[in-house]
PDB file of C-alpha atoms in Angstrom:
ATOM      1  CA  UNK A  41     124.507 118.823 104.439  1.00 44.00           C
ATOM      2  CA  UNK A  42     120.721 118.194 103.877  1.00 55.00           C
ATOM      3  CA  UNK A  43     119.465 116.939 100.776  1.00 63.00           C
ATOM      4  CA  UNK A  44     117.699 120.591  99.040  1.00 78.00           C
ATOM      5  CA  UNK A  45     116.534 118.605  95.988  1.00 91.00           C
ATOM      6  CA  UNK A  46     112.488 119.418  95.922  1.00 95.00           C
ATOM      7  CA  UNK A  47     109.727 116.418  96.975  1.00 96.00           C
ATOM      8  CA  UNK A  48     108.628 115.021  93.648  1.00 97.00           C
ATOM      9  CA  UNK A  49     104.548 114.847  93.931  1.00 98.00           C
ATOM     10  CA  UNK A  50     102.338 112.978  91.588  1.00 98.00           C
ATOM     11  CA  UNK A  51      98.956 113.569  90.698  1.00 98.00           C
ATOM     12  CA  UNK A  52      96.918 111.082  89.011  1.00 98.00           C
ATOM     13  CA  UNK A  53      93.030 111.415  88.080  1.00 98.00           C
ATOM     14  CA  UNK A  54      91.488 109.602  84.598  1.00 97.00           C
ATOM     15  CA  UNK A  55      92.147 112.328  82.166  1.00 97.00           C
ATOM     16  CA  UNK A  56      94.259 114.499  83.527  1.00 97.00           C
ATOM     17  CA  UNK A  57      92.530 117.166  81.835  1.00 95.00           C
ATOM     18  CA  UNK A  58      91.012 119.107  85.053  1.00 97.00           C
ATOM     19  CA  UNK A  59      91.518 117.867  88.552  1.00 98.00           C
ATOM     20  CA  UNK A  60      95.451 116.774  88.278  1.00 98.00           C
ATOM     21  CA  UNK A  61      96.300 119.158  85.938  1.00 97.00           C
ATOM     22  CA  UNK A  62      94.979 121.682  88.211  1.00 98.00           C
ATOM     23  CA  UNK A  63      96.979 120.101  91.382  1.00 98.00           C
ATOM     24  CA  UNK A  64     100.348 119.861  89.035  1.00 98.00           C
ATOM     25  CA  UNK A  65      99.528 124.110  88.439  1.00 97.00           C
ATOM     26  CA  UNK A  66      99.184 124.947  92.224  1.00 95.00           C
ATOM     27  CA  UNK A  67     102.353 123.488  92.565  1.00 95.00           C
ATOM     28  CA  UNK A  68     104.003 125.856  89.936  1.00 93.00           C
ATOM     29  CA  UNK A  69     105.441 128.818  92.274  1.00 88.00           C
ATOM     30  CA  UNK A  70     106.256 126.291  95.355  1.00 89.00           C
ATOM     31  CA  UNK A  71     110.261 125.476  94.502  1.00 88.00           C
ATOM     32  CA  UNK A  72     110.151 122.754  97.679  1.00 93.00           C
ATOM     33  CA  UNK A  73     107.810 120.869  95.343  1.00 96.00           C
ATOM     34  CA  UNK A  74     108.312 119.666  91.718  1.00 97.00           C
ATOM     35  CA  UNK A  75     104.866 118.477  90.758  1.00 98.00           C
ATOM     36  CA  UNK A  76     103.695 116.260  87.556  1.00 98.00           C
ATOM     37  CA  UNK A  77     100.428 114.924  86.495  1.00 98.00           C
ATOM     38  CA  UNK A  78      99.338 112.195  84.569  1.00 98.00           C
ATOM     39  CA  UNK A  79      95.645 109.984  83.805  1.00 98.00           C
ATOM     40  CA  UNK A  80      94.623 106.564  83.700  1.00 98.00           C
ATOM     41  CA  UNK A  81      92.249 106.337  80.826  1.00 96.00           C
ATOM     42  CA  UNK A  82      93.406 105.252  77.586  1.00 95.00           C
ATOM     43  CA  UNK A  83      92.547 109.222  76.316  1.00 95.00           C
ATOM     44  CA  UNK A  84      94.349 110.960  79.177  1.00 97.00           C
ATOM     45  CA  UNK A  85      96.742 113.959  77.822  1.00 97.00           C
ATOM     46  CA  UNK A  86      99.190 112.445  79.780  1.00 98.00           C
ATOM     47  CA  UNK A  87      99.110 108.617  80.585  1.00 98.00           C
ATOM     48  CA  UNK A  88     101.074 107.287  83.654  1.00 98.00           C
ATOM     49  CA  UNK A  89     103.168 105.187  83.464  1.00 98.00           C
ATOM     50  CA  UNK A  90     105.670 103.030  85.569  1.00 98.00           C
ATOM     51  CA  UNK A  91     108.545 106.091  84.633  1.00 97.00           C
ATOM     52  CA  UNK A  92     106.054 108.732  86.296  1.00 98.00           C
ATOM     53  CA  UNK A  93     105.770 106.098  89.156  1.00 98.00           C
ATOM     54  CA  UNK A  94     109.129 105.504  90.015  1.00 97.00           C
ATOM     55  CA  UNK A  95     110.098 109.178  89.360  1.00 97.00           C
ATOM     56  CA  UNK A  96     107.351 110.207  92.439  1.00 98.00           C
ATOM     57  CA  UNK A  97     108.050 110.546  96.259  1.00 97.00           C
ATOM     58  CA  UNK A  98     104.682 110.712  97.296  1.00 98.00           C
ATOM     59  CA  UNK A  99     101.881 109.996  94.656  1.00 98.00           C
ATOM     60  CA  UNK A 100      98.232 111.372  95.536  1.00 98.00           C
ATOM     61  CA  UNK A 101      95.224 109.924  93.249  1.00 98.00           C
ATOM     62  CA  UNK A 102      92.222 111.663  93.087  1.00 98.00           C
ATOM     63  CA  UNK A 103      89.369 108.809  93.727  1.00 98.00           C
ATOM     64  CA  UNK A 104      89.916 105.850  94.773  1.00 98.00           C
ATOM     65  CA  UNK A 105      89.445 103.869  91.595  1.00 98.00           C
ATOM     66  CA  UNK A 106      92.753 105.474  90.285  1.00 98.00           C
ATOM     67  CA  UNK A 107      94.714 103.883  93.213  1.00 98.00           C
ATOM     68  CA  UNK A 108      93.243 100.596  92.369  1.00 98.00           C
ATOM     69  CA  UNK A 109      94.024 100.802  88.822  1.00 97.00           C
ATOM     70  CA  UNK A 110      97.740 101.379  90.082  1.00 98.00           C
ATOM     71  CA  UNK A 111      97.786  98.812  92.272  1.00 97.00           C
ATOM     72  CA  UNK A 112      96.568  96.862  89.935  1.00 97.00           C
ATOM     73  CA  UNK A 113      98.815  97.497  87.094  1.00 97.00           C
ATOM     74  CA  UNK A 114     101.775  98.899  88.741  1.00 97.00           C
ATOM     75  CA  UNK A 115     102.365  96.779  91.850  1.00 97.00           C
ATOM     76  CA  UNK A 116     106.163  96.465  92.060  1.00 96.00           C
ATOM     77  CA  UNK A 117     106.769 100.784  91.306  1.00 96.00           C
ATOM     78  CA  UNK A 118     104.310 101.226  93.764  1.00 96.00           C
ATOM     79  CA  UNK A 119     105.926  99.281  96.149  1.00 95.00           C
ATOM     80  CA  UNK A 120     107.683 101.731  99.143  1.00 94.00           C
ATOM     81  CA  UNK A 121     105.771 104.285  98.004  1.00 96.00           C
ATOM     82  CA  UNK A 122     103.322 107.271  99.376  1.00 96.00           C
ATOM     83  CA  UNK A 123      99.892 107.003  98.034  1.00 98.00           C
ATOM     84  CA  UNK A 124      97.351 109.258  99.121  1.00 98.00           C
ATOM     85  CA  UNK A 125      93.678 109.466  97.885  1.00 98.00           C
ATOM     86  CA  UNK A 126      92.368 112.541  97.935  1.00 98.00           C
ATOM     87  CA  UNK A 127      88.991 111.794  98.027  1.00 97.00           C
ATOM     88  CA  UNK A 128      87.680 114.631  95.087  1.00 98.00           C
ATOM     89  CA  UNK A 129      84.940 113.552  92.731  1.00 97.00           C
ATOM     90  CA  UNK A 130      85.250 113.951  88.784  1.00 96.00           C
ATOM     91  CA  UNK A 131      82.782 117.009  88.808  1.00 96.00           C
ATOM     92  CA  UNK A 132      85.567 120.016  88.619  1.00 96.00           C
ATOM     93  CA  UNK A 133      86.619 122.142  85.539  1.00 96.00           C
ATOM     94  CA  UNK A 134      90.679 123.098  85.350  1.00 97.00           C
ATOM     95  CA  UNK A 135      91.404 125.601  88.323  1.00 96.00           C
ATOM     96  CA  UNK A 136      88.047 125.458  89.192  1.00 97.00           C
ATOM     97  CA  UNK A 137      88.168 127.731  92.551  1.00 97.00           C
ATOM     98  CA  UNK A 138      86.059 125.146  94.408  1.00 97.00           C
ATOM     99  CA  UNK A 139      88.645 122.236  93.458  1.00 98.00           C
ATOM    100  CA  UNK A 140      92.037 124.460  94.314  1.00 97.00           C
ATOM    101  CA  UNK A 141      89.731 125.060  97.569  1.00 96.00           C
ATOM    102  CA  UNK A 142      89.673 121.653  98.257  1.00 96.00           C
ATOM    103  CA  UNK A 143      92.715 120.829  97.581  1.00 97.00           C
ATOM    104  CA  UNK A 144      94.421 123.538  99.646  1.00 96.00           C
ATOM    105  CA  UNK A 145      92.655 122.092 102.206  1.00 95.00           C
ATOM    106  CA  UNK A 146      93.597 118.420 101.703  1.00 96.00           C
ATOM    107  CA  UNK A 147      97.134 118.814 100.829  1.00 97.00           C
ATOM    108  CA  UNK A 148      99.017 120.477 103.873  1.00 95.00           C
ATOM    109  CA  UNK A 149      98.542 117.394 105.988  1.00 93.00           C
ATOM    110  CA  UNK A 150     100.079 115.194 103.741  1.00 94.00           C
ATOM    111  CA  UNK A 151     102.689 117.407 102.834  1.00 94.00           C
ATOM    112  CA  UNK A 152     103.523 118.397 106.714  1.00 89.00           C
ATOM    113  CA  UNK A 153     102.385 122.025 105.218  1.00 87.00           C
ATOM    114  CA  UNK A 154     100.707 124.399 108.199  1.00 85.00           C
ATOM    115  CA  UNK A 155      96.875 124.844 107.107  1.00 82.00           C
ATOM    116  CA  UNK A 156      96.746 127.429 104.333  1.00 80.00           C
ATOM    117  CA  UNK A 157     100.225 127.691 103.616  1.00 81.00           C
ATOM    118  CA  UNK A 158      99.543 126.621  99.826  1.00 86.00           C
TER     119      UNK A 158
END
């Protein structure tokens, strides 16, 4: 029997205030896909950490500074692991229209999603 359990997705930015927050909400009504967020500055509302790490399937970072801080600091929970920069600058309020735009459009490819099915 196949394994139904959902694809745990991770979304890192600095203070997970705006852009991962908003990429943990559009994830909210999508039961294939249990979504978390978490920053990497000091003053993120959530911090990651190596539990948030090991808990994700595929782990998408917002610029690429956040996947070198993980790499960095997190080499062997990182190791085996999906991690997918999504290229989207710090410049976006939470569910700003223009950043769920964006990252409808970057997601599906990743996720083996059909263009607009999120």
């Amino acid at each position: 029997m196949p394994d139904s359990s959902p694809t745990r997705l991770l979304f890192i930015c600095s203070q997970n205030r705006w852009r991962s927050l908003t990429a943990e909400r559009l994830f909210d009504n999508h039961p294939p896909y249990q979504a978390c967020s978490a920053g990497t500055e000091p003053g993120a509302r959530v911090r990651v950490t190596a539990g948030h790490l090991g808990w994700a399937e595929i782990i998408f970072v917002m610029e690429r500074r956040h996947a070198d801080l993980l790499r960095q600091k997190f080499p062997e929970e990182l190791a085996g692991k999906r991690l997918v920069n999504l290229r989207i600058p710090d410049k976006f309020q939470f569910l700003d229209h223009l950043l769920l735009d964006l990252l409808r459009e970057r997601l599906p490819e990743h996720l083996g999603l059909a263009s607009g099915a999120l």
